[in-house]
Amino acid sequence: MKLRKAFSLIEILLAIVIIVTVIVATIPYVMSSSQKVKTASCEMQSSELQIRADLYRRKYGKPVSSDLSEVFTASESRVCPVDQEPFRYDLTTGKVIVHKH
């Protein structure tokens, strides 16, 4: 009986093909999941900014500026995580402008 000490080239190539196939099959699921998380994060940030803008208006009796600079802290991101567009405030409606994703 002959003992094998290593895998043959065919076995290694077959294993690589199987691994690549699994990776290619799962990439769309991972990418769509990541996009959903970013979209949900944008919606939550918009809602939070709307609450902050309303509280600012109640406290100071005037609306925030259109760039929402009064309600951001220095360490916070001022852009949407999906499209990197800055959050804006519509002075005529008193609402944070919601991004379309």
PDB file of C-alpha atoms in Angstrom:
ATOM      1  CA  MET A   1       0.000   0.000   0.000  1.00  0.00           C
ATOM      2  CA  LYS A   2       1.365   3.377  -1.046  1.00  0.00           C
ATOM      3  CA  LEU A   3       1.111   6.310   1.426  1.00  0.00           C
ATOM      4  CA  ARG A   4       0.262   9.768   0.111  1.00  0.00           C
ATOM      5  CA  LYS A   5       2.137  12.645   1.681  1.00  0.00           C
ATOM      6  CA  ALA A   6       0.478  15.538  -0.178  1.00  0.00           C
ATOM      7  CA  PHE A   7      -2.581  16.511  -2.171  1.00  0.00           C
ATOM      8  CA  SER A   8      -2.495  16.203  -5.924  1.00  0.00           C
ATOM      9  CA  LEU A   9      -2.725  19.263  -8.145  1.00  0.00           C
ATOM     10  CA  ILE A  10      -6.249  18.277  -9.231  1.00  0.00           C
ATOM     11  CA  GLU A  11      -7.446  18.070  -5.610  1.00  0.00           C
ATOM     12  CA  ILE A  12      -5.994  21.501  -4.783  1.00  0.00           C
ATOM     13  CA  LEU A  13      -7.537  23.093  -7.887  1.00  0.00           C
ATOM     14  CA  LEU A  14     -10.909  21.515  -7.124  1.00  0.00           C
ATOM     15  CA  ALA A  15     -10.826  22.888  -3.573  1.00  0.00           C
ATOM     16  CA  ILE A  16      -9.976  26.368  -4.888  1.00  0.00           C
ATOM     17  CA  VAL A  17     -12.838  26.222  -7.404  1.00  0.00           C
ATOM     18  CA  ILE A  18     -15.303  25.223  -4.684  1.00  0.00           C
ATOM     19  CA  ILE A  19     -14.140  28.010  -2.351  1.00  0.00           C
ATOM     20  CA  VAL A  20     -14.327  30.636  -5.106  1.00  0.00           C
ATOM     21  CA  THR A  21     -17.817  29.447  -6.087  1.00  0.00           C
ATOM     22  CA  VAL A  22     -19.049  29.788  -2.517  1.00  0.00           C
ATOM     23  CA  ILE A  23     -17.515  33.273  -2.208  1.00  0.00           C
ATOM     24  CA  VAL A  24     -19.033  34.443  -5.490  1.00  0.00           C
ATOM     25  CA  ALA A  25     -22.433  33.072  -4.470  1.00  0.00           C
ATOM     26  CA  THR A  26     -22.424  34.906  -1.110  1.00  0.00           C
ATOM     27  CA  ILE A  27     -21.094  38.307  -2.217  1.00  0.00           C
ATOM     28  CA  PRO A  28     -24.503  39.662  -3.388  1.00  0.00           C
ATOM     29  CA  TYR A  29     -26.078  38.813  -0.029  1.00  0.00           C
ATOM     30  CA  VAL A  30     -23.306  40.476   1.938  1.00  0.00           C
ATOM     31  CA  MET A  31     -23.349  43.587  -0.263  1.00  0.00           C
ATOM     32  CA  SER A  32     -27.129  44.024  -0.121  1.00  0.00           C
ATOM     33  CA  SER A  33     -27.060  43.549   3.634  1.00  0.00           C
ATOM     34  CA  SER A  34     -24.376  46.213   3.970  1.00  0.00           C
ATOM     35  CA  GLN A  35     -26.426  48.624   1.840  1.00  0.00           C
ATOM     36  CA  LYS A  36     -29.520  48.017   3.981  1.00  0.00           C
ATOM     37  CA  VAL A  37     -27.557  48.797   7.136  1.00  0.00           C
ATOM     38  CA  LYS A  38     -26.221  52.040   5.654  1.00  0.00           C
ATOM     39  CA  THR A  39     -29.707  53.082   4.495  1.00  0.00           C
ATOM     40  CA  ALA A  40     -31.177  52.362   7.938  1.00  0.00           C
ATOM     41  CA  SER A  41     -28.346  54.348   9.525  1.00  0.00           C
ATOM     42  CA  CYS A  42     -29.111  57.338   7.276  1.00  0.00           C
ATOM     43  CA  GLU A  43     -32.802  57.195   8.174  1.00  0.00           C
ATOM     44  CA  MET A  44     -32.025  57.021  11.893  1.00  0.00           C
ATOM     45  CA  GLN A  45     -29.579  59.923  11.670  1.00  0.00           C
ATOM     46  CA  SER A  46     -32.151  62.011   9.770  1.00  0.00           C
ATOM     47  CA  SER A  47     -34.764  61.302  12.449  1.00  0.00           C
ATOM     48  CA  GLU A  48     -32.346  62.186  15.230  1.00  0.00           C
ATOM     49  CA  LEU A  49     -31.363  65.413  13.473  1.00  0.00           C
ATOM     50  CA  GLN A  50     -35.027  66.348  13.093  1.00  0.00           C
ATOM     51  CA  ILE A  51     -35.547  65.890  16.841  1.00  0.00           C
ATOM     52  CA  ARG A  52     -32.438  67.957  17.599  1.00  0.00           C
ATOM     53  CA  ALA A  53     -33.565  70.702  15.213  1.00  0.00           C
ATOM     54  CA  ASP A  54     -37.016  70.794  16.845  1.00  0.00           C
ATOM     55  CA  LEU A  55     -35.487  70.990  20.324  1.00  0.00           C
ATOM     56  CA  TYR A  56     -33.151  73.774  19.195  1.00  0.00           C
ATOM     57  CA  ARG A  57     -36.083  75.740  17.764  1.00  0.00           C
ATOM     58  CA  ARG A  58     -38.056  75.332  21.015  1.00  0.00           C
ATOM     59  CA  LYS A  59     -35.111  76.319  23.198  1.00  0.00           C
ATOM     60  CA  TYR A  60     -33.817  79.302  21.197  1.00  0.00           C
ATOM     61  CA  GLY A  61     -36.973  80.388  19.361  1.00  0.00           C
ATOM     62  CA  LYS A  62     -35.348  80.242  15.931  1.00  0.00           C
ATOM     63  CA  PRO A  63     -34.641  77.480  13.407  1.00  0.00           C
ATOM     64  CA  VAL A  64     -31.224  75.950  12.877  1.00  0.00           C
ATOM     65  CA  SER A  65     -29.198  76.934   9.827  1.00  0.00           C
ATOM     66  CA  SER A  66     -29.559  74.905   6.640  1.00  0.00           C
ATOM     67  CA  ASP A  67     -26.310  73.012   7.311  1.00  0.00           C
ATOM     68  CA  LEU A  68     -27.491  71.969  10.800  1.00  0.00           C
ATOM     69  CA  SER A  69     -24.205  73.142  12.338  1.00  0.00           C
ATOM     70  CA  GLU A  70     -25.907  74.072  15.620  1.00  0.00           C
ATOM     71  CA  VAL A  71     -27.004  70.498  16.333  1.00  0.00           C
ATOM     72  CA  PHE A  72     -23.813  68.602  15.443  1.00  0.00           C
ATOM     73  CA  THR A  73     -21.021  67.872  17.867  1.00  0.00           C
ATOM     74  CA  ALA A  74     -17.444  68.069  16.647  1.00  0.00           C
ATOM     75  CA  SER A  75     -16.983  64.290  16.419  1.00  0.00           C
ATOM     76  CA  GLU A  76     -20.188  63.496  14.512  1.00  0.00           C
ATOM     77  CA  SER A  77     -20.373  62.729  10.831  1.00  0.00           C
ATOM     78  CA  ARG A  78     -22.287  65.373   8.893  1.00  0.00           C
ATOM     79  CA  VAL A  79     -22.843  63.222   5.815  1.00  0.00           C
ATOM     80  CA  CYS A  80     -25.133  60.388   4.829  1.00  0.00           C
ATOM     81  CA  PRO A  81     -23.362  57.008   5.131  1.00  0.00           C
ATOM     82  CA  VAL A  82     -24.847  55.825   1.815  1.00  0.00           C
ATOM     83  CA  ASP A  83     -24.078  58.601  -0.672  1.00  0.00           C
ATOM     84  CA  GLN A  84     -21.791  60.874   1.384  1.00  0.00           C
ATOM     85  CA  GLU A  85     -24.125  63.850   0.817  1.00  0.00           C
ATOM     86  CA  PRO A  86     -24.321  66.320   3.714  1.00  0.00           C
ATOM     87  CA  PHE A  87     -27.485  66.451   5.788  1.00  0.00           C
ATOM     88  CA  ARG A  88     -29.509  69.616   5.115  1.00  0.00           C
ATOM     89  CA  TYR A  89     -32.370  71.459   6.804  1.00  0.00           C
ATOM     90  CA  ASP A  90     -35.180  73.074   4.802  1.00  0.00           C
ATOM     91  CA  LEU A  91     -35.880  76.455   6.419  1.00  0.00           C
ATOM     92  CA  THR A  92     -39.290  76.819   4.729  1.00  0.00           C
ATOM     93  CA  THR A  93     -40.740  73.505   5.947  1.00  0.00           C
ATOM     94  CA  GLY A  94     -38.703  73.153   9.136  1.00  0.00           C
ATOM     95  CA  LYS A  95     -37.726  69.599   8.231  1.00  0.00           C
ATOM     96  CA  VAL A  96     -34.479  67.749   7.681  1.00  0.00           C
ATOM     97  CA  ILE A  97     -34.214  66.921   3.988  1.00  0.00           C
ATOM     98  CA  VAL A  98     -34.463  63.155   3.593  1.00  0.00           C
ATOM     99  CA  HIS A  99     -32.101  61.506   1.129  1.00  0.00           C
ATOM    100  CA  LYS A 100     -33.552  59.276  -1.566  1.00  0.00           C
ATOM    101  CA  HIS A 101     -31.731  55.944  -1.671  1.00  0.00           C
TER     102      HIS A 101
END
